[in-house]
Coordinates of C-alpha atoms and ligand atoms in Angstrom, one line a residue:
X1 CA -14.6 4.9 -14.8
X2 CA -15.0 1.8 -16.5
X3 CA -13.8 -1.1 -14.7
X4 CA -13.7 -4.4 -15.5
X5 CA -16.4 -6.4 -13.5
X6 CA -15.0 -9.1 -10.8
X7 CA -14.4 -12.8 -10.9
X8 CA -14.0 -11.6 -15.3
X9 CA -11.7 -14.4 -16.9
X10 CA -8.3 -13.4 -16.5
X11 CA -7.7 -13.2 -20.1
X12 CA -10.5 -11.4 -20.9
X13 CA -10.1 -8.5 -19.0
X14 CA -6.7 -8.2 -20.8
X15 CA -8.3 -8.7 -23.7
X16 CA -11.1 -6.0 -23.3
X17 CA -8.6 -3.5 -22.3
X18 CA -6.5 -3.9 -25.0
X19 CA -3.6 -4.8 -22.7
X20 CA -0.5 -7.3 -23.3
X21 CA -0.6 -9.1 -20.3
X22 CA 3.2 -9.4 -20.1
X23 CA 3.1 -5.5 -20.0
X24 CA 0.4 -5.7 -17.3
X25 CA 2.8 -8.1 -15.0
X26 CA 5.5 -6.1 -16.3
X27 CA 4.5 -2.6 -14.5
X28 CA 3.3 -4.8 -11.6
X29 CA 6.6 -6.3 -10.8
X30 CA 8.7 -3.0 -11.4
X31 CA 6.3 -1.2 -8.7
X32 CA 6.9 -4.1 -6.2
X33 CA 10.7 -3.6 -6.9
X34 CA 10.8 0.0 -6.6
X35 CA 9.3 -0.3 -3.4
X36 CA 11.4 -3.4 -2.6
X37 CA 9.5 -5.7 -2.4
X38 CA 10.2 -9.2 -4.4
X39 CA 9.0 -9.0 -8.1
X40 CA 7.0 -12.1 -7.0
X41 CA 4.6 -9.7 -5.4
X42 CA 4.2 -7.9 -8.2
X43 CA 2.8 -11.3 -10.0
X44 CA 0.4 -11.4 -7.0
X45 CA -0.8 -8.3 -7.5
X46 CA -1.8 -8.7 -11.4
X47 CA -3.1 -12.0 -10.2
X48 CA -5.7 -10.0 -7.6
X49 CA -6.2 -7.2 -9.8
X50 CA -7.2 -9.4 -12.8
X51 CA -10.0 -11.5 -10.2
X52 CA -10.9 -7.9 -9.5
X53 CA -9.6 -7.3 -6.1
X54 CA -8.4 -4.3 -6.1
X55 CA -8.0 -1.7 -3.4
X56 CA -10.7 1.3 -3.1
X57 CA -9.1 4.7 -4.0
X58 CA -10.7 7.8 -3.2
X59 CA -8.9 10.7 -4.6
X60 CA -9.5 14.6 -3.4
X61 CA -8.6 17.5 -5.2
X62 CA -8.1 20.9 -3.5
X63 CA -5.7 23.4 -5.1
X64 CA -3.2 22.0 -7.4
X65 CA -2.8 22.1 -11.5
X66 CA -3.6 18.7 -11.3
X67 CA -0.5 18.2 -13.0
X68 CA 0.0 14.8 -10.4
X69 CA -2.8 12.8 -11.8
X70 CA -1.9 14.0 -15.6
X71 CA 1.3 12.4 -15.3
X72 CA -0.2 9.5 -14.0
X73 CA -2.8 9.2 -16.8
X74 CA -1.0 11.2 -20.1
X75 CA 2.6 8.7 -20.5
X76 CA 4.2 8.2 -23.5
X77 CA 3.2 4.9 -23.5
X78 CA -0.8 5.1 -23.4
X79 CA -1.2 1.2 -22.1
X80 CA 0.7 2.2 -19.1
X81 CA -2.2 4.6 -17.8
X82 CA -4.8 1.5 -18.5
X83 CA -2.7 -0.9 -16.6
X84 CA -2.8 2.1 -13.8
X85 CA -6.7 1.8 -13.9
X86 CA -6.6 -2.2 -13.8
X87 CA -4.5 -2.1 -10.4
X88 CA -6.8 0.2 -8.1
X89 CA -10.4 0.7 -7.9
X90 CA -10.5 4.4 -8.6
X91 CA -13.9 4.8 -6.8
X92 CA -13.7 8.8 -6.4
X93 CA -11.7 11.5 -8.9
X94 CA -13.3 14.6 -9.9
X95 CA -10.9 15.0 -13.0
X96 CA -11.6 11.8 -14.4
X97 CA -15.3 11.3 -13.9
X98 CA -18.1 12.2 -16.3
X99 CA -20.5 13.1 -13.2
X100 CA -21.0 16.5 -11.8
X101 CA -22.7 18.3 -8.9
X102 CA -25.2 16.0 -6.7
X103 CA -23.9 13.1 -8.8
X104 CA -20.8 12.8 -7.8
X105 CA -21.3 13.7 -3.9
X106 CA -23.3 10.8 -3.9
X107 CA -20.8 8.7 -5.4
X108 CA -18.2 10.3 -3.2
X109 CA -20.9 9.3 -0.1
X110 CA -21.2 5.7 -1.7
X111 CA -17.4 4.7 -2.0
X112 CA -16.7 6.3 1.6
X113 CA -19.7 4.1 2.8
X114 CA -18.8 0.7 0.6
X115 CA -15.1 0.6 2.0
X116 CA -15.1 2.4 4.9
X117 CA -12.0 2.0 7.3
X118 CA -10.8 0.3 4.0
X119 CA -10.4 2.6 1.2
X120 CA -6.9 4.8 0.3
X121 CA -7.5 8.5 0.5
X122 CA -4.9 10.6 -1.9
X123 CA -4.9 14.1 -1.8
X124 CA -3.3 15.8 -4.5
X125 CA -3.1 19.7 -4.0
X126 CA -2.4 21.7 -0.6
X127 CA -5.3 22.9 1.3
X128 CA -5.6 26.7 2.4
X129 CA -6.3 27.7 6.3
X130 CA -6.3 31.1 6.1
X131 CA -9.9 32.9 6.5
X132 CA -11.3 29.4 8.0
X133 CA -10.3 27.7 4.5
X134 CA -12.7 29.3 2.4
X135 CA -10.3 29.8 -0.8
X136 CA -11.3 26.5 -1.6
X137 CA -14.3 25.2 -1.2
X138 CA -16.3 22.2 -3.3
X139 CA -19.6 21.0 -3.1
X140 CA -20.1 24.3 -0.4
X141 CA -17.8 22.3 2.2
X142 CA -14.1 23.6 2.7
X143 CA -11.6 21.6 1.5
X144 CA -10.0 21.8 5.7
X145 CA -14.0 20.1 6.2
X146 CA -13.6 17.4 3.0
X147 CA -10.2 16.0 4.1
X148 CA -10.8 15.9 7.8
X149 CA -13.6 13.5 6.5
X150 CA -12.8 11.7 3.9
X151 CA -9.3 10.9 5.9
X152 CA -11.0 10.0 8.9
X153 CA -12.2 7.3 7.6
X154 CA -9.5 5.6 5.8
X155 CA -7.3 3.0 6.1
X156 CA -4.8 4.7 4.8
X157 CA -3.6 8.1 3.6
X158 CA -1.4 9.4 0.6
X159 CA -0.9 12.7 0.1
X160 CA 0.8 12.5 -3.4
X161 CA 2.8 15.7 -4.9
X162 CA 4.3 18.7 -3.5
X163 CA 1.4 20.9 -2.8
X164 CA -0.5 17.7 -0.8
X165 CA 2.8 16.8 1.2
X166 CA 3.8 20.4 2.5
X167 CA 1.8 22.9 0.2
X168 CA 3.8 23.3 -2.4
X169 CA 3.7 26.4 -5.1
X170 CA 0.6 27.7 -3.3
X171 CA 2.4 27.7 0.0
X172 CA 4.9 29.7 -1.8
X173 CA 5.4 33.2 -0.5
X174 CA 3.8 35.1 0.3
X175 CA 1.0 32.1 0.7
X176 CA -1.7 34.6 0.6
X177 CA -4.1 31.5 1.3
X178 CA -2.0 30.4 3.4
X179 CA -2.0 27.0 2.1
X180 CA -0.2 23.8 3.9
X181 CA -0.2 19.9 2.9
X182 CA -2.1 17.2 4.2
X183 CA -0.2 15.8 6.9
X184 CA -0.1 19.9 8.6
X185 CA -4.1 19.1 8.8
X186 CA -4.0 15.9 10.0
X187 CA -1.9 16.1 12.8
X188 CA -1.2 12.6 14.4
X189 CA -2.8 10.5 11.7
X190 CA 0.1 8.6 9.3
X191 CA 0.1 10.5 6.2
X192 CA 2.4 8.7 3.3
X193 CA 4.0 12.2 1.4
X194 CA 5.3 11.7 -1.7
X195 CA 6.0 14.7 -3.0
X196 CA 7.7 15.6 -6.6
X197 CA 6.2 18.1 -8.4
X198 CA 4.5 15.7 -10.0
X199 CA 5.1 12.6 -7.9
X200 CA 6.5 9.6 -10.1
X201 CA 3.3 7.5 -10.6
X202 CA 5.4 4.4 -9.7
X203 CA 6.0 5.3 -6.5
X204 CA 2.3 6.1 -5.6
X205 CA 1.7 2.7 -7.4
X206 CA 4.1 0.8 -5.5
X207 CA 2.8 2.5 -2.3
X208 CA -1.0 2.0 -3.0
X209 CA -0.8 -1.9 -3.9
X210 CA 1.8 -2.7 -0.3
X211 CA -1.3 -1.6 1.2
X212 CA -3.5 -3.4 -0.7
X213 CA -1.4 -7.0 -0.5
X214 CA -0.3 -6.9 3.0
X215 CA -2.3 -4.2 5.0
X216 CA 1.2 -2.6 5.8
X217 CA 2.8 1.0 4.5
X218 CA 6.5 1.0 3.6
X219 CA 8.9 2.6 5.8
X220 CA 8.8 6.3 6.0
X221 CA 11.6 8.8 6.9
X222 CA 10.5 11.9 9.5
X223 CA 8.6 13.7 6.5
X224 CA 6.3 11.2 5.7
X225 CA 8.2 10.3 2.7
X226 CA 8.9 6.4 2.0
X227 CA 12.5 5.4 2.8
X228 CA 12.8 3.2 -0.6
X229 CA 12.2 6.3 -3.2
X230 CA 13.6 9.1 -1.2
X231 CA 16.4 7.6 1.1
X232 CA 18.9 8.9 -1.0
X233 CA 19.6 12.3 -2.2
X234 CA 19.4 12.5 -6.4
X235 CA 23.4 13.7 -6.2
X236 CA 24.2 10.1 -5.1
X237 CA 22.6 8.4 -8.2
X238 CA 23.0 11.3 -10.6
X239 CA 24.3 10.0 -14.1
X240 CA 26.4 13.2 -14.3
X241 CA 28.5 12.6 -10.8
X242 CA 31.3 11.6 -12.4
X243 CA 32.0 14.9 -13.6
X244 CA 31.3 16.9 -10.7
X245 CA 34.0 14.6 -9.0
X246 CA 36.0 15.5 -12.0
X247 CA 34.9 19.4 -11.7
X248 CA 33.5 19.6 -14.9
X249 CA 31.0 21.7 -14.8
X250 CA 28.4 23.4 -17.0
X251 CA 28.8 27.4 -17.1
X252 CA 26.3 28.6 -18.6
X253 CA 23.5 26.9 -20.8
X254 CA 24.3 25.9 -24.4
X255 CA 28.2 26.3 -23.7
X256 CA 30.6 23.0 -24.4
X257 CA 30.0 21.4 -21.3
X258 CA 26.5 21.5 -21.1
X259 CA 26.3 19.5 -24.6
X260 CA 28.1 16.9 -23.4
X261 CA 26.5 16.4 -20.3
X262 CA 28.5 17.8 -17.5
X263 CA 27.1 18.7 -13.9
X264 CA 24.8 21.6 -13.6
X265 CA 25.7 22.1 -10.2
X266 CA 27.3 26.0 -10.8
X267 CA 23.3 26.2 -13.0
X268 CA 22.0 25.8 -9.3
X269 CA 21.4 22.2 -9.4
X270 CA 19.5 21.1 -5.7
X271 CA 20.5 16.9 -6.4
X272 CA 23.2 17.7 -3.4
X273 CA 20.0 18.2 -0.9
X274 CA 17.1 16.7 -2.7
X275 CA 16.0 13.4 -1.6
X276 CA 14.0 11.4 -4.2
X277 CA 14.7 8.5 -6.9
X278 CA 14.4 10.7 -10.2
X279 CA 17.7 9.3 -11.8
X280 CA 16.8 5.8 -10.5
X281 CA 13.3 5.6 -11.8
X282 CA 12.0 6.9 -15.2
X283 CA 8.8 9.0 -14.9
X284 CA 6.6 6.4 -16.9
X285 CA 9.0 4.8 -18.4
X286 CA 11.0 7.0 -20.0
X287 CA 14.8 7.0 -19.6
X288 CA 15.6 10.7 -19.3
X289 CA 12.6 12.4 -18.7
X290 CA 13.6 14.3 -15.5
X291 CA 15.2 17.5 -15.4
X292 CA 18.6 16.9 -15.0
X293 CA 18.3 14.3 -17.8
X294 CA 17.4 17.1 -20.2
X295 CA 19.6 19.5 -19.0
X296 CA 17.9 21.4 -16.2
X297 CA 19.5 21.6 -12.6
X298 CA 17.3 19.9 -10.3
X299 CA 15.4 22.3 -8.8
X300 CA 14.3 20.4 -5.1
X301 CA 10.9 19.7 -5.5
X302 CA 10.4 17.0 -3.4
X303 CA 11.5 19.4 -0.2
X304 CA 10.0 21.7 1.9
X305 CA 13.4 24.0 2.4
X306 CA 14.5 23.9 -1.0
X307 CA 11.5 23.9 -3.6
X308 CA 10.1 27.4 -4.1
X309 CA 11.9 28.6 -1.8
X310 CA 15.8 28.8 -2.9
X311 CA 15.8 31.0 -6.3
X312 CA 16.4 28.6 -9.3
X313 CA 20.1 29.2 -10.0
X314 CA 21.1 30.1 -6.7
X315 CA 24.1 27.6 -5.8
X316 CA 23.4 24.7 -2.4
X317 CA 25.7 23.8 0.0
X318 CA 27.4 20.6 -0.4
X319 CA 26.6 18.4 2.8
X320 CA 29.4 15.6 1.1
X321 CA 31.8 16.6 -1.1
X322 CA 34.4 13.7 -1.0
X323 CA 34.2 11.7 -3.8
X324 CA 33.1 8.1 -3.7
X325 CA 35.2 5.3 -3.4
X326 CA 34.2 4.1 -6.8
X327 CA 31.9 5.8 -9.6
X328 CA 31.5 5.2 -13.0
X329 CA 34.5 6.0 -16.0
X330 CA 34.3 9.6 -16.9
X331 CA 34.4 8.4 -20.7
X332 CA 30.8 6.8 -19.7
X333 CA 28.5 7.9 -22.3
X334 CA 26.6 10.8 -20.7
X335 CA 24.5 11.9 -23.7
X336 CA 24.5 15.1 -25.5
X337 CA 22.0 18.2 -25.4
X338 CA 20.0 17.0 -28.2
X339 CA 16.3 17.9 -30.2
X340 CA 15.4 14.7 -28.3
X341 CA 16.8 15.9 -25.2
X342 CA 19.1 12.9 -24.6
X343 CA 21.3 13.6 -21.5
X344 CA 21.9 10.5 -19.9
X345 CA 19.2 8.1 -20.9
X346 CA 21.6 5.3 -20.9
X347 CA 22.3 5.5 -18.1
X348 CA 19.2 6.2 -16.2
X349 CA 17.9 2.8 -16.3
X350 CA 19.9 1.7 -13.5
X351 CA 20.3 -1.1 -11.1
X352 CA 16.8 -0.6 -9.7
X353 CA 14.9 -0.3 -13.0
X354 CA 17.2 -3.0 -14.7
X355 CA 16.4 -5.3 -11.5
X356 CA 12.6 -4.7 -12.2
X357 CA 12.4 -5.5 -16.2
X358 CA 14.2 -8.6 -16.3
X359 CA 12.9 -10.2 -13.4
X360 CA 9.9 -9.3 -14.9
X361 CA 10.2 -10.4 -17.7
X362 CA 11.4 -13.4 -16.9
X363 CA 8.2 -13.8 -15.3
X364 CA 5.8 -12.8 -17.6
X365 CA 7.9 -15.5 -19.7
X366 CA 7.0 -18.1 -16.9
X367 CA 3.4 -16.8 -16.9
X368 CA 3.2 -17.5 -20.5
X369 CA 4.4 -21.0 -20.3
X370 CA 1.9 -21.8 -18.0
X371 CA -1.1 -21.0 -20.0
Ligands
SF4_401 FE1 23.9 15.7 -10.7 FE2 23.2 18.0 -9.9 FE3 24.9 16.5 -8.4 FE4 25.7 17.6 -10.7 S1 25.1 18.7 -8.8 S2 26.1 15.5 -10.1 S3 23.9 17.5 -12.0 S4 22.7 16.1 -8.9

């Protein structure tokens, strides 16, 4: 990948790339809030990665449909992607680079030796066992052989998606690979999951640069997964709880209640026992783009039990059914079933989200003045 060399004027680099720089300090300080952290970091961190201190990321693929690092790359919003690229030093990605064959082993050999002890390792996609791991094998090394040592010597290890965090669709049954995530391989070695099939690039970004500032991962629950995206299950935040308290329900796709935004819950919906921060924060940006905001039950992807496992409209149980003490007005505007596939977009901003733009804007603001 191109990067932009170190110690570059600050205002150049923005220039080169073609990137606001209030955008650029933007998606900085909504990552350090989604992770929550003060947006203040998040100036930091555009600060560092402008002078070209940015952390070393070596990313492995094994098998996946890559479909983790597309949503990463192929937003709505093309500058976001960039600005992605401007925050880590991508030193390692066999999607994204030109090289091929002996090529890029060496440059796989080079970044390993450059940051070593240093350097993020993410794997994206699960890693078959059975038949000594030979379903998947790159450069004539397994990928059991690759991970054991490119992890080994990191600083730190992501494994970002489904298949990475616990094997995902090709650990589904009957596994004849008999594919498992990362953290199964590396047994007693910290492994950060972050599963979601794909993973919200925010909260591999925001996960990636603690690292990189302080040296420190954020607090993880007893999957691996960090506490600040998937403390809470998606039933808690869901835009269309109101009406499950109200037992309005959609019955079947396309009927009245599913136009107007209702809960899928009797569609099979998994929100009840899915922990992750869908409704909280928009996949690149964009209010709505998750399932439930387009009509779709949740389907549990971010957990082991639940996704690929429990058929799609098969009904969960409900671990808290009381009501909470206070919720939004039922009149709220939920959004309709529309060619845009609205849903709840209004909604879906949220407290987090909301937190994140105007302190960061109020600080790229501040950052203008300056200059
Ligand atoms: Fe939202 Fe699903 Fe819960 Fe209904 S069951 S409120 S759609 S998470």
């Amino acid at each position: 990948m191109d990067s932009p060399k170190r110690n570059e004027p600050r205002s150049k680099l923005f220039e080169d790339r073609g990137v606001d720089r209030r955008d650029f300090i933007r998606v900085c300080t909504m990552a350090a809030v989604a992770v929550g952290l003060p947006a203040s970091v998040g100036v930091k961190w555009a600060e560092a990665a402008a002078k070209g201190l940015k952390p070393s990321v070596i990313w492995l693929h094994f098998q996946e449909c890559t479909g983790c690092t597309e949503s990463l790359l192929r937003t709505s919003h093309p500058a976001l992607a960039e600005l992605i690229l401007d925050l880590v030093s991508l030193d390692y990605h066999e999607t994204l680079f030109a090289a091929a064959g002996y090529q890029i082993e060496d440059a796989l050999k080079s970044a390993m030796a450059a940051n070593a002890g240093k350097y993020i390792c993410v794997v994206e996609g699960a890693i078959p066992t059975k038949d000594k791991g030979i379903y998947c094998k790159i450069g004539g090394r397994t990928a059991i052989d690759i991970l054991n040592d490119v992890a080994g010597k990191a600083g730190a290890i992501i494994a970002i998606g489904s298949c990475a965090s616990f094997g995902g669709i090709p650990a589904a049954d009957p596994n004849p690979t008999g594919a498992t995530g990362a953290p199964q391989i590396l047994a007693g070695k910290t492994v950060v999951t972050l599963p979601g099939c794909p993973a919200n690039p925010y909260n591999f970004l925001g996960t990636a640069l603690q690292y990189a500032t302080f040296g420190t991962l954020p607090a993880l629950d007893d999957k691996g997964r960090p506490r600040f995206a998937y403390g809470r299950v998606i039933h808690e935040d869901c835009p269309r709880r109101p009406h499950f308290d109200a037992g309005q329900f959609v019955q079947q796709f396309g009927d009245e209640g599913h136009r107007n935004g209702w809960c899928l819950y009797k569609m099979g919906c998994k929100g009840p026992v899915t922990h992750a921060n869908c409704s909280l924060q928009p996949f690149c940006e964009v209010p709505g783009a998750w399932p439930i905001g387009i009509g779709h039950p949740c389907f549990g992807c971010t957990e082991q039990a639940t996704a690929f496992r429990i058929p799609l409209h098969t009904t969960v149980e409900i671990e808290h059914p009381t009501p909470p003490d206070t919720y939004p007005p039922i009149k709220a505007d939920h959004g309709r079933i529309s060619p845009v596939a609205a849903g709840v977009g209004g909604l879906i901003a949220g407290a987090l989200v909301g937190a994140g733009v105007v302190a960061s804007r109020k600080l790229a603001a501040e950052a203008e003045k300056e200059e």
